[in-house]
Backbone as CSV, one residue per row, in Angstrom:
resi,resn,N_x,N_y,N_z,CA_x,CA_y,CA_z,C_x,C_y,C_z
1,MET,-15.564,-22.943,-15.953,-15.768,-21.863,-16.919,-16.903,-20.932,-16.470
2,LYS,-18.000,-21.520,-15.947,-19.112,-20.697,-15.491,-18.678,-19.784,-14.339
3,LYS,-17.815,-20.344,-13.467,-17.317,-19.554,-12.348,-16.505,-18.367,-12.846
4,ILE,-15.651,-18.607,-13.837,-14.824,-17.530,-14.395,-15.695,-16.464,-15.031
5,LEU,-16.689,-16.878,-15.806,-17.588,-15.928,-16.457,-18.351,-15.106,-15.425
6,PHE,-18.742,-15.768,-14.350,-19.462,-15.073,-13.278,-18.614,-13.958,-12.695
7,PHE,-17.356,-14.279,-12.391,-16.477,-13.283,-11.801,-16.172,-12.161,-12.787
8,VAL,-15.977,-12.494,-14.055,-15.702,-11.474,-15.062,-16.863,-10.500,-15.167
9,MET,-18.095,-11.037,-15.184,-19.275,-10.169,-15.263,-19.402,-9.301,-14.020
10,LEU,-19.091,-9.885,-12.873,-19.199,-9.144,-11.630,-18.171,-8.029,-11.550
11,LEU,-16.986,-8.277,-12.112,-15.904,-7.308,-12.041,-15.853,-6.364,-13.237
12,PHE,-16.744,-6.562,-14.200,-16.666,-5.803,-15.458,-16.580,-4.298,-15.252
13,PRO,-17.394,-3.713,-14.334,-17.292,-2.256,-14.154,-15.903,-1.804,-13.746
14,MET,-15.141,-2.659,-13.073,-13.807,-2.286,-12.619,-12.781,-2.400,-13.729
15,LEU,-13.115,-3.120,-14.795,-12.134,-3.408,-15.825,-12.158,-2.404,-16.965
16,ALA,-12.992,-1.390,-16.838,-13.000,-0.350,-17.852,-11.658,0.369,-17.838
17,SER,-11.219,0.846,-18.978,-9.895,1.459,-19.063,-9.842,2.745,-18.248
18,ALA,-8.752,2.927,-17.526,-8.577,4.124,-16.711,-8.169,5.296,-17.589
19,GLN,-8.473,6.503,-17.120,-8.052,7.684,-17.838,-6.534,7.803,-17.772
20,LYS,-5.969,8.573,-18.689,-4.539,8.807,-18.685,-4.168,9.521,-17.395
21,PRO,-3.133,9.060,-16.704,-2.824,9.645,-15.399,-2.181,11.018,-15.498
22,ILE,-2.294,11.751,-14.401,-1.570,13.006,-14.221,-0.237,12.643,-13.566
23,GLU,0.868,13.024,-14.181,2.191,12.716,-13.637,2.780,13.965,-13.007
24,LEU,3.187,13.851,-11.747,3.690,15.005,-11.010,4.990,14.674,-10.292
25,ASN,5.893,15.646,-10.268,7.088,15.556,-9.436,6.655,15.785,-7.995
26,LEU,6.996,14.859,-7.104,6.539,14.970,-5.727,7.196,16.124,-4.977
27,TRP,8.433,16.434,-5.333,9.174,17.496,-4.650,9.697,18.506,-5.687
28,PRO,8.841,19.353,-6.235,9.295,20.289,-7.276,10.377,21.257,-6.807
29,GLN,10.407,21.537,-5.506,11.426,22.436,-4.958,12.592,21.663,-4.344
30,GLY,12.624,20.347,-4.541,13.663,19.525,-3.941,13.150,18.825,-2.700
31,PRO,13.609,17.604,-2.438,13.108,16.824,-1.303,13.571,17.366,0.046
32,MET,12.829,17.005,1.066,13.187,17.394,2.428,14.535,16.802,2.823
33,THR,14.710,15.498,2.503,15.955,14.804,2.827,16.499,14.159,1.560
34,SER,17.759,14.380,1.257,18.375,13.753,0.091,18.768,12.313,0.430
35,ASN,18.614,11.417,-0.562,19.096,10.050,-0.373,20.461,9.844,-1.022
36,GLY,21.048,10.929,-1.512,22.378,10.855,-2.105,22.396,10.493,-3.565
37,ASP,21.220,10.258,-4.163,21.142,9.884,-5.578,20.246,10.878,-6.308
38,PRO,20.823,11.882,-6.973,20.007,12.900,-7.646,19.198,12.359,-8.818
39,GLN,19.539,11.164,-9.295,18.783,10.564,-10.397,17.513,9.851,-9.910
40,ASP,17.464,9.587,-8.621,16.316,8.881,-8.031,15.311,9.920,-7.556
41,MET,14.382,10.288,-8.433,13.428,11.347,-8.127,12.065,10.754,-7.778
42,ALA,11.448,11.295,-6.749,10.116,10.847,-6.347,9.062,11.502,-7.235
43,LYS,8.074,10.703,-7.636,6.978,11.244,-8.434,5.713,10.453,-8.158
44,VAL,4.599,10.965,-8.633,3.329,10.262,-8.510,2.601,10.292,-9.841
45,TRP,1.790,9.253,-10.030,0.845,9.203,-11.144,-0.543,9.164,-10.549
46,VAL,-1.376,10.105,-10.948,-2.716,10.245,-10.373,-3.745,9.756,-11.384
47,TYR,-4.424,8.672,-11.033,-5.492,8.110,-11.861,-6.827,8.517,-11.254
48,LEU,-7.591,9.307,-11.985,-8.863,9.803,-11.470,-10.039,9.125,-12.164
49,PRO,-11.077,8.785,-11.413,-12.283,8.254,-12.044,-13.046,9.377,-12.733
50,ASP,-14.004,9.019,-13.531,-14.894,10.015,-14.108,-15.504,10.825,-12.973
51,ALA,-15.519,12.132,-13.138,-15.993,13.010,-12.062,-17.409,12.655,-11.615
52,LYS,-18.234,12.179,-12.532,-19.616,11.832,-12.191,-19.688,10.578,-11.329
53,LYS,-18.634,9.739,-11.400,-18.618,8.492,-10.635,-17.785,8.594,-9.368
54,ALA,-17.091,9.709,-9.184,-16.164,9.843,-8.053,-16.889,9.725,-6.720
55,THR,-16.370,8.877,-5.860,-16.954,8.678,-4.533,-16.329,9.585,-3.483
56,GLY,-15.219,10.224,-3.844,-14.483,11.045,-2.883,-13.352,10.298,-2.205
57,ARG,-13.251,9.003,-2.510,-12.201,8.183,-1.886,-10.951,8.169,-2.760
58,ALA,-9.779,8.086,-2.113,-8.507,8.001,-2.835,-7.606,6.998,-2.124
59,VAL,-6.790,6.317,-2.905,-5.830,5.351,-2.384,-4.444,5.723,-2.882
60,VAL,-3.519,5.931,-1.952,-2.124,6.215,-2.275,-1.376,4.888,-2.241
61,CYS,-0.776,4.508,-3.369,-0.232,3.163,-3.557,1.293,3.145,-3.531
62,CYS,1.848,2.281,-2.670,3.298,2.133,-2.529,3.710,0.739,-3.009
63,PRO,4.227,0.591,-4.222,4.671,-0.724,-4.706,5.817,-1.259,-3.856
64,GLY,6.031,-2.570,-3.943,7.123,-3.192,-3.209,8.373,-3.347,-4.046
65,GLY,9.386,-3.968,-3.439,10.653,-4.179,-4.125,11.819,-4.229,-3.167
66,GLY,11.545,-4.558,-1.894,12.630,-4.740,-0.929,13.408,-3.491,-0.598
67,TYR,12.826,-2.313,-0.829,13.524,-1.041,-0.632,14.781,-0.947,-1.498
68,SER,14.771,-1.678,-2.634,15.882,-1.572,-3.580,15.407,-1.220,-4.982
69,HIS,14.134,-1.485,-5.287,13.529,-1.181,-6.580,12.022,-1.212,-6.383
70,LEU,11.249,-0.963,-7.437,9.797,-0.955,-7.327,9.163,-1.827,-8.415
71,ALA,8.253,-2.700,-7.998,7.429,-3.482,-8.939,6.221,-2.625,-9.278
72,ILE,6.456,-1.575,-10.045,5.495,-0.482,-10.135,4.303,-0.760,-11.048
73,ASP,4.363,-1.825,-11.830,3.221,-2.159,-12.687,2.225,-3.068,-11.965
74,LYS,2.630,-4.311,-11.659,1.687,-5.254,-11.031,1.281,-4.824,-9.626
75,GLU,2.072,-3.950,-8.986,1.757,-3.466,-7.649,1.497,-1.962,-7.639
76,GLY,1.182,-1.439,-8.830,0.941,-0.009,-8.941,-0.017,0.319,-10.067
77,HIS,0.533,0.667,-11.227,-0.276,1.151,-12.342,-1.405,0.200,-12.741
78,ASP,-1.153,-1.094,-12.706,-2.141,-2.054,-13.186,-3.395,-2.108,-12.317
79,TRP,-3.335,-1.508,-11.141,-4.499,-1.474,-10.262,-5.466,-0.339,-10.600
80,ALA,-5.073,0.562,-11.467,-5.892,1.745,-11.724,-7.323,1.413,-12.164
81,PRO,-7.531,0.503,-13.128,-8.921,0.222,-13.528,-9.789,-0.307,-12.404
82,PHE,-9.215,-1.117,-11.517,-9.982,-1.662,-10.395,-10.540,-0.533,-9.533
83,PHE,-9.706,0.431,-9.212,-10.138,1.510,-8.330,-10.979,2.555,-9.050
84,THR,-10.527,3.031,-10.199,-11.297,4.078,-10.877,-12.653,3.557,-11.322
85,GLY,-12.751,2.251,-11.595,-14.042,1.665,-11.949,-15.047,1.709,-10.819
86,GLN,-14.538,1.892,-9.590,-15.409,2.015,-8.415,-15.530,3.461,-7.945
87,GLY,-15.023,4.382,-8.773,-15.109,5.790,-8.413,-14.051,6.229,-7.420
88,ILE,-12.969,5.451,-7.309,-11.900,5.735,-6.344,-10.646,6.188,-7.090
89,ALA,-10.059,7.281,-6.670,-8.812,7.751,-7.277,-7.652,6.890,-6.790
90,LEU,-6.708,6.590,-7.687,-5.498,5.850,-7.324,-4.285,6.724,-7.604
91,ILE,-3.432,6.859,-6.618,-2.216,7.657,-6.748,-1.035,6.712,-6.546
92,VAL,-0.318,6.416,-7.616,0.825,5.505,-7.555,2.072,6.318,-7.249
93,VAL,2.801,5.890,-6.222,3.963,6.644,-5.757,5.253,5.940,-6.156
94,LYS,6.102,6.665,-6.858,7.479,6.209,-7.055,8.291,6.876,-5.947
95,TYR,8.358,6.189,-4.813,9.130,6.729,-3.699,10.604,6.392,-3.886
96,ARG,11.456,7.197,-3.289,12.892,7.026,-3.456,13.421,5.908,-2.552
97,MET,14.476,5.278,-3.004,15.115,4.238,-2.215,15.943,4.882,-1.098
98,PRO,16.052,4.222,0.048,16.713,4.881,1.186,18.204,5.137,1.020
99,HIS,18.943,4.181,0.442,20.390,4.357,0.277,21.061,4.834,1.570
100,GLY,20.666,4.229,2.692,21.254,4.608,3.969,20.537,5.727,4.696
101,HIS,19.486,6.280,4.093,18.715,7.366,4.715,17.301,6.833,4.952
102,TYR,17.090,6.198,6.090,15.884,5.408,6.316,14.597,6.233,6.396
103,THR,14.701,7.542,6.577,13.484,8.361,6.647,12.925,8.720,5.281
104,VAL,13.705,8.515,4.233,13.332,8.992,2.897,12.031,8.382,2.369
105,PRO,11.842,7.043,2.388,10.587,6.501,1.839,9.342,7.046,2.533
106,GLN,9.375,7.138,3.852,8.202,7.658,4.559,7.972,9.130,4.248
107,GLU,9.031,9.897,4.115,8.864,11.306,3.748,8.133,11.436,2.420
108,ASP,8.483,10.566,1.459,7.825,10.609,0.148,6.360,10.189,0.254
109,ALA,6.089,9.110,0.999,4.708,8.645,1.140,3.862,9.681,1.874
110,ASP,4.420,10.289,2.914,3.698,11.336,3.639,3.350,12.502,2.712
111,GLU,4.322,12.905,1.905,4.088,14.032,1.000,3.045,13.679,-0.055
112,ALA,3.007,12.417,-0.493,1.996,11.994,-1.472,0.597,12.134,-0.877
113,ILE,0.433,11.756,0.387,-0.879,11.904,1.037,-1.232,13.383,1.181
114,ARG,-0.261,14.188,1.574,-0.523,15.629,1.689,-0.895,16.222,0.326
115,LEU,-0.218,15.772,-0.720,-0.497,16.259,-2.071,-1.942,15.984,-2.457
116,VAL,-2.416,14.782,-2.156,-3.807,14.434,-2.466,-4.756,15.368,-1.729
117,ARG,-4.481,15.610,-0.477,-5.381,16.481,0.300,-5.313,17.937,-0.179
118,ARG,-4.137,18.367,-0.649,-4.039,19.737,-1.175,-4.856,19.892,-2.453
119,HIS,-4.981,18.806,-3.207,-5.725,18.848,-4.473,-7.123,18.256,-4.328
120,ALA,-7.612,18.155,-3.112,-8.875,17.460,-2.858,-10.027,18.016,-3.696
121,ASP,-10.194,19.297,-3.730,-11.304,19.885,-4.497,-11.146,19.615,-5.986
122,GLU,-9.949,19.840,-6.493,-9.676,19.665,-7.920,-9.864,18.215,-8.363
123,TRP,-9.481,17.275,-7.510,-9.538,15.856,-7.868,-10.788,15.152,-7.348
124,HIS,-11.720,15.917,-6.787,-12.983,15.364,-6.269,-12.725,14.293,-5.208
125,VAL,-11.832,14.623,-4.278,-11.456,13.708,-3.201,-11.855,14.320,-1.867
126,SER,-12.343,13.482,-0.956,-12.619,13.924,0.407,-11.341,13.812,1.229
127,PRO,-10.915,14.878,1.889,-9.686,14.819,2.695,-9.756,13.808,3.835
128,THR,-10.965,13.383,4.198,-11.129,12.421,5.292,-11.326,10.993,4.783
129,ASP,-11.019,10.769,3.507,-11.187,9.416,2.937,-9.996,9.079,2.039
130,VAL,-8.806,9.275,2.559,-7.568,9.018,1.817,-6.831,7.858,2.489
131,GLY,-6.655,6.755,1.767,-6.002,5.582,2.335,-4.609,5.364,1.778
132,ILE,-3.887,4.454,2.416,-2.546,4.060,1.978,-2.573,2.570,1.649
133,MET,-1.927,2.181,0.552,-1.861,0.788,0.140,-0.414,0.435,-0.147
134,GLY,-0.003,-0.785,0.236,1.367,-1.182,-0.020,1.521,-2.678,-0.169
135,PHE,2.570,-3.070,-0.872,2.864,-4.461,-1.180,4.270,-4.791,-0.678
136,SER,4.415,-5.882,0.059,5.715,-6.357,0.499,6.455,-5.248,1.262
137,ALA,7.637,-4.820,0.779,8.317,-3.703,1.443,7.485,-2.428,1.357
138,GLY,6.722,-2.283,0.274,5.773,-1.171,0.194,4.688,-1.295,1.250
139,GLY,4.396,-2.542,1.666,3.476,-2.763,2.774,4.086,-2.335,4.090
140,HIS,5.404,-2.515,4.216,6.076,-1.983,5.409,5.989,-0.468,5.417
141,LEU,6.218,0.143,4.272,6.115,1.600,4.181,4.697,2.058,4.499
142,ALA,3.699,1.381,3.923,2.306,1.764,4.171,1.944,1.607,5.643
143,SER,2.397,0.521,6.271,2.090,0.322,7.689,2.892,1.281,8.561
144,THR,4.070,1.704,8.093,4.818,2.739,8.812,4.036,4.041,8.821
145,VAL,3.514,4.413,7.660,2.695,5.620,7.561,1.451,5.487,8.453
146,ALA,0.825,4.304,8.413,-0.405,4.088,9.181,-0.185,4.153,10.684
147,THR,1.016,3.802,11.135,1.282,3.756,12.581,2.128,4.925,13.089
148,HIS,2.754,5.662,12.191,3.661,6.729,12.625,3.253,8.130,12.173
149,SER,2.634,8.254,11.009,2.383,9.579,10.439,1.222,10.270,11.145
150,THR,1.304,11.591,11.171,0.301,12.384,11.882,-0.164,13.542,11.012
151,GLY,-1.187,14.231,11.490,-1.667,15.425,10.804,-2.150,15.140,9.397
152,ASP,-1.775,15.995,8.454,-2.237,15.876,7.077,-1.660,14.652,6.360
153,ALA,-0.682,13.986,6.967,-0.085,12.797,6.352,-0.690,11.500,6.883
154,ALA,-1.562,11.574,7.861,-2.148,10.371,8.459,-3.247,9.826,7.559
155,PRO,-3.172,8.555,7.160,-4.203,7.983,6.296,-5.457,7.607,7.078
156,ASN,-6.564,7.464,6.352,-7.830,7.087,6.965,-8.086,5.586,6.940
157,PHE,-7.350,4.856,6.117,-7.432,3.403,6.082,-6.174,2.874,5.430
158,GLN,-5.939,1.555,5.566,-4.740,0.944,4.998,-5.090,-0.384,4.336
159,ILE,-4.402,-0.648,3.215,-4.569,-1.891,2.463,-3.174,-2.483,2.291
160,LEU,-2.968,-3.684,2.809,-1.631,-4.284,2.824,-1.656,-5.649,2.157
161,PHE,-0.769,-5.848,1.189,-0.630,-7.138,0.521,0.729,-7.735,0.879
162,TYR,0.695,-8.969,1.393,1.901,-9.708,1.818,2.967,-8.760,2.390
163,PRO,2.587,-7.976,3.422,3.485,-6.911,3.879,4.617,-7.391,4.778
164,VAL,5.744,-6.721,4.663,6.760,-6.736,5.704,6.233,-5.794,6.782
165,ILE,6.183,-6.264,8.014,5.721,-5.434,9.125,6.823,-5.261,10.156
166,SER,7.498,-6.359,10.467,8.504,-6.370,11.519,9.914,-6.202,10.945
167,MET,10.796,-5.684,11.761,12.213,-5.627,11.434,13.019,-6.600,12.295
168,GLU,12.315,-7.491,13.003,12.973,-8.471,13.868,13.592,-9.598,13.048
169,GLN,14.803,-9.988,13.389,15.451,-11.128,12.753,14.571,-12.370,12.925
170,GLY,14.448,-13.149,11.862,13.635,-14.350,11.898,12.205,-14.118,11.488
171,THR,11.746,-12.871,11.518,10.387,-12.540,11.087,10.389,-11.628,9.877
172,THR,11.330,-10.715,9.838,11.376,-9.735,8.758,11.817,-10.349,7.432
173,HIS,11.807,-9.538,6.388,12.448,-9.868,5.110,13.833,-9.241,5.165
174,GLN,14.859,-10.077,5.109,16.211,-9.603,5.382,16.651,-8.495,4.440
175,GLY,16.330,-8.623,3.158,16.727,-7.592,2.208,16.102,-6.248,2.523
176,SER,14.834,-6.255,2.902,14.157,-5.007,3.257,14.798,-4.373,4.486
177,LEU,15.113,-5.195,5.467,15.783,-4.699,6.668,17.129,-4.072,6.327
178,ASP,17.945,-4.814,5.583,19.283,-4.319,5.253,19.220,-3.027,4.452
179,ASN,18.302,-2.967,3.485,18.234,-1.799,2.608,17.658,-0.575,3.313
180,LEU,16.765,-0.807,4.288,16.164,0.333,4.979,17.012,0.812,6.155
181,LEU,17.414,-0.106,7.004,18.071,0.275,8.261,19.560,-0.018,8.303
182,GLY,20.070,-0.734,7.294,21.473,-1.112,7.301,21.666,-2.504,7.885
183,LYS,22.867,-3.028,7.761,23.121,-4.410,8.159,23.300,-4.585,9.668
184,SER,23.578,-3.523,10.394,23.741,-3.633,11.843,23.038,-2.471,12.540
185,PRO,21.719,-2.393,12.410,21.000,-1.269,13.018,20.949,-1.383,14.545
186,LYS,20.874,-0.265,15.195,20.750,-0.245,16.650,19.375,-0.744,17.070
187,ARG,19.301,-1.289,18.272,18.067,-1.868,18.788,16.913,-0.869,18.759
188,LYS,17.186,0.372,19.130,16.144,1.389,19.173,15.550,1.621,17.783
189,LEU,16.402,1.608,16.773,15.928,1.823,15.410,15.103,0.634,14.924
190,VAL,15.531,-0.571,15.235,14.758,-1.765,14.882,13.367,-1.680,15.503
191,ASN,13.309,-1.341,16.768,12.015,-1.236,17.456,11.122,-0.177,16.809
192,GLU,11.738,0.922,16.386,10.964,2.012,15.785,10.260,1.565,14.511
193,TYR,10.875,0.637,13.777,10.304,0.200,12.498,9.704,-1.206,12.561
194,CYS,9.523,-1.740,13.762,8.676,-2.917,13.965,7.263,-2.375,14.141
195,ASN,6.514,-2.293,13.069,5.269,-1.530,13.107,4.179,-2.163,13.954
196,GLU,4.296,-3.464,14.214,3.321,-4.090,15.105,3.424,-3.522,16.522
197,GLN,4.569,-2.954,16.854,4.769,-2.376,18.184,4.149,-0.989,18.335
198,HIS,3.668,-0.427,17.222,3.207,0.958,17.241,1.723,1.104,16.927
199,VAL,1.000,-0.005,16.947,-0.451,0.051,16.748,-1.108,0.644,17.985
200,THR,-2.038,1.565,17.770,-2.818,2.155,18.854,-4.293,2.148,18.451
201,ARG,-5.125,2.643,19.305,-6.554,2.728,18.976,-6.807,3.734,17.865
202,GLN,-5.828,4.585,17.580,-5.983,5.574,16.505,-5.482,5.060,15.152
203,THR,-4.880,3.886,15.116,-4.410,3.318,13.852,-5.607,3.071,12.933
204,PRO,-5.506,3.412,11.661,-6.669,3.267,10.780,-6.999,1.815,10.464
205,ARG,-8.257,1.580,10.129,-8.747,0.246,9.766,-7.914,-0.356,8.647
206,ALA,-7.893,-1.693,8.581,-6.959,-2.361,7.666,-7.586,-3.538,6.929
207,PHE,-7.137,-3.715,5.693,-7.370,-4.911,4.887,-6.000,-5.524,4.644
208,ILE,-5.840,-6.803,4.982,-4.551,-7.478,4.842,-4.754,-8.755,4.044
209,ALA,-3.942,-8.968,3.004,-4.064,-10.163,2.169,-2.690,-10.763,1.914
210,LEU,-2.609,-12.085,1.971,-1.357,-12.798,1.732,-1.647,-14.245,1.414
211,ALA,-0.611,-14.981,1.018,-0.732,-16.409,0.740,-0.093,-17.203,1.871
212,HIS,-0.701,-18.344,2.193,-0.205,-19.205,3.266,1.225,-19.669,3.017
213,ASP,1.562,-19.865,1.732,2.873,-20.431,1.396,3.891,-19.371,1.002
214,ASP,3.749,-18.167,1.528,4.718,-17.098,1.259,6.048,-17.466,1.913
215,ARG,7.066,-17.689,1.103,8.384,-18.066,1.620,9.342,-16.873,1.684
216,ALA,8.933,-15.732,1.141,9.803,-14.552,1.138,9.576,-13.690,2.372
217,VAL,8.314,-13.428,2.677,7.947,-12.634,3.852,7.071,-13.517,4.736
218,PRO,7.566,-13.961,5.885,6.799,-14.875,6.734,5.407,-14.328,7.057
219,PRO,4.357,-15.158,6.927,3.000,-14.723,7.264,2.857,-14.176,8.670
220,LEU,3.808,-14.519,9.557,3.766,-14.004,10.922,3.750,-12.481,10.955
221,ASN,4.334,-11.832,9.939,4.273,-10.374,9.869,2.829,-9.898,9.896
222,SER,2.013,-10.448,9.014,0.613,-10.039,8.918,-0.197,-10.479,10.130
223,ILE,0.065,-11.700,10.606,-0.705,-12.246,11.729,-0.471,-11.426,12.994
224,ASN,0.785,-11.119,13.285,1.083,-10.315,14.479,0.486,-8.918,14.390
225,TYR,0.522,-8.349,13.193,-0.046,-7.017,12.998,-1.559,-7.057,13.207
226,TYR,-2.197,-8.070,12.632,-3.643,-8.219,12.802,-3.988,-8.372,14.286
227,GLU,-3.223,-9.172,15.010,-3.492,-9.374,16.437,-3.411,-8.062,17.207
228,GLU,-2.441,-7.217,16.855,-2.325,-5.929,17.532,-3.482,-5.005,17.166
229,LEU,-3.896,-5.035,15.907,-5.063,-4.248,15.500,-6.294,-4.692,16.285
230,TYR,-6.490,-6.001,16.369,-7.629,-6.555,17.098,-7.578,-6.154,18.573
231,ALA,-6.408,-6.277,19.174,-6.258,-5.970,20.592,-6.549,-4.510,20.895
232,ASN,-6.333,-3.639,19.896,-6.559,-2.206,20.082,-7.917,-1.751,19.555
233,GLY,-8.757,-2.698,19.182,-10.095,-2.350,18.732,-10.155,-1.700,17.367
234,VAL,-9.134,-1.938,16.533,-9.105,-1.364,15.185,-9.767,-2.347,14.215
235,PRO,-10.786,-1.932,13.468,-11.421,-2.836,12.511,-10.398,-3.329,11.485
236,ALA,-10.332,-4.650,11.301,-9.346,-5.219,10.388,-9.905,-6.485,9.746
237,SER,-9.489,-6.732,8.531,-9.917,-7.902,7.769,-8.675,-8.609,7.248
238,LEU,-8.447,-9.843,7.708,-7.253,-10.614,7.343,-7.652,-11.754,6.417
239,HIS,-7.004,-11.838,5.241,-7.316,-12.864,4.245,-6.042,-13.634,3.922
240,VAL,-6.014,-14.902,4.304,-4.877,-15.771,4.026,-5.325,-16.809,3.006
241,TYR,-4.825,-16.693,1.774,-5.221,-17.607,0.704,-4.334,-18.847,0.730
242,PRO,-4.860,-19.999,0.322,-4.140,-21.267,0.498,-2.772,-21.335,-0.166
243,SER,-2.606,-20.682,-1.298,-1.333,-20.733,-2.016,-1.194,-19.482,-2.867
244,GLY,-0.003,-19.308,-3.422,0.240,-18.139,-4.268,1.605,-17.522,-4.057
245,GLY,2.279,-17.954,-2.970,3.618,-17.445,-2.755,3.634,-15.956,-2.457
246,HIS,4.646,-15.298,-2.993,4.866,-13.882,-2.705,4.895,-13.078,-4.005
247,GLY,4.400,-11.859,-3.941,4.569,-10.932,-5.051,3.595,-11.097,-6.197
248,PHE,2.415,-11.649,-5.940,1.468,-11.890,-7.041,0.797,-10.616,-7.531
249,GLY,0.733,-9.595,-6.696,0.146,-8.336,-7.144,-1.259,-8.521,-7.688
250,ILE,-1.515,-7.919,-8.838,-2.828,-8.013,-9.453,-2.847,-9.025,-10.596
251,ARG,-1.807,-9.819,-10.708,-1.729,-10.792,-11.801,-2.824,-11.851,-11.690
252,GLN,-3.477,-12.124,-12.801,-4.535,-13.124,-12.799,-3.988,-14.543,-12.707
253,SER,-2.688,-14.713,-12.833,-2.088,-16.032,-12.645,-2.141,-16.468,-11.178
254,PHE,-2.378,-15.539,-10.276,-2.587,-15.889,-8.872,-3.897,-16.668,-8.777
255,ALA,-3.836,-17.862,-8.229,-4.984,-18.774,-8.259,-6.227,-18.190,-7.593
256,TYR,-6.045,-17.280,-6.643,-7.181,-16.722,-5.906,-7.396,-15.245,-6.234
257,HIS,-6.985,-14.892,-7.449,-7.089,-13.505,-7.895,-8.516,-12.972,-7.796
258,PHE,-9.474,-13.682,-8.358,-10.849,-13.190,-8.379,-11.432,-13.107,-6.970
259,GLU,-11.149,-14.115,-6.157,-11.626,-14.076,-4.771,-11.029,-12.875,-4.036
260,MET,-9.748,-12.628,-4.253,-9.093,-11.506,-3.599,-9.716,-10.173,-4.012
261,MET,-9.974,-10.030,-5.304,-10.556,-8.781,-5.788,-11.954,-8.555,-5.208
262,LEU,-12.727,-9.635,-5.118,-14.061,-9.517,-4.546,-13.996,-9.213,-3.051
263,ASP,-13.034,-9.829,-2.363,-12.869,-9.549,-0.937,-12.522,-8.087,-0.717
264,LEU,-11.612,-7.563,-1.535,-11.219,-6.165,-1.385,-12.361,-5.231,-1.750
265,LYS,-13.075,-5.562,-2.801,-14.207,-4.729,-3.203,-15.253,-4.674,-2.091
266,ALA,-15.548,-5.841,-1.508,-16.531,-5.889,-0.417,-16.065,-5.079,0.783
267,TRP,-14.764,-5.174,1.092,-14.241,-4.418,2.229,-14.335,-2.914,1.979
268,LEU,-14.009,-2.489,0.784,-14.087,-1.068,0.456,-15.523,-0.535,0.574
269,ARG,-16.480,-1.405,0.337,-17.890,-0.990,0.439,-18.415,-1.045,1.869
270,SER,-17.605,-1.570,2.788,-18.082,-1.792,4.153,-18.003,-0.560,5.048
271,PHE,-17.386,0.502,4.544,-17.277,1.720,5.366,-17.321,2.958,4.499
């Protein structure tokens, strides 16, 4: 009980209620690439900290869901108090499902980062302190952005929770592979979306968290990615918790929830 009270007191500033978000259509003039479903519209919710507490940092959040749906609360909206309590803006992205058009999710995530930078002055954000965060398949999307996107869409840091990184059979999450690239993708396309193959010295610093007993997305995804980051001299922090399975998000039912939050908070303060 004393341990729980200690963590609650330590995290109290982060648990203050977030302001009502700004909801925006990501593509008011229509998307760059259609996914064939006009009902599936990309949008963002922008959670801003009090202007007096704003640090200039922003995190663009990509929830997971196997590229078939989005766990947008536990891997999106519910994170707002944690970030805004630290003076960090959180932008939750409802990216579109690929439906056979594999470039669509990245196009949406790229545009979300550009949107933040276009509104940098208005939202009290530094254009050089915009990160990408993702969970599971959203972690694949976030790592795709971190390793492939350039210019105004390139993030300054990445936060990955139990991410899909590889598209290789035996390592990937099969549903994510099938939904993004199709059931029989060409070798070149598989290689393009094996994000561990695209780490360079310019890849942004990373925080990676997962559970040892994840049976949905093999931990090898995170381990191989971390090894490539290390080999390329990219600052990275890998946290493998003893248990918790897959998809715990910000739920306090995750046995190592408080430790994870403190680890992430410490990492965010490290740069």
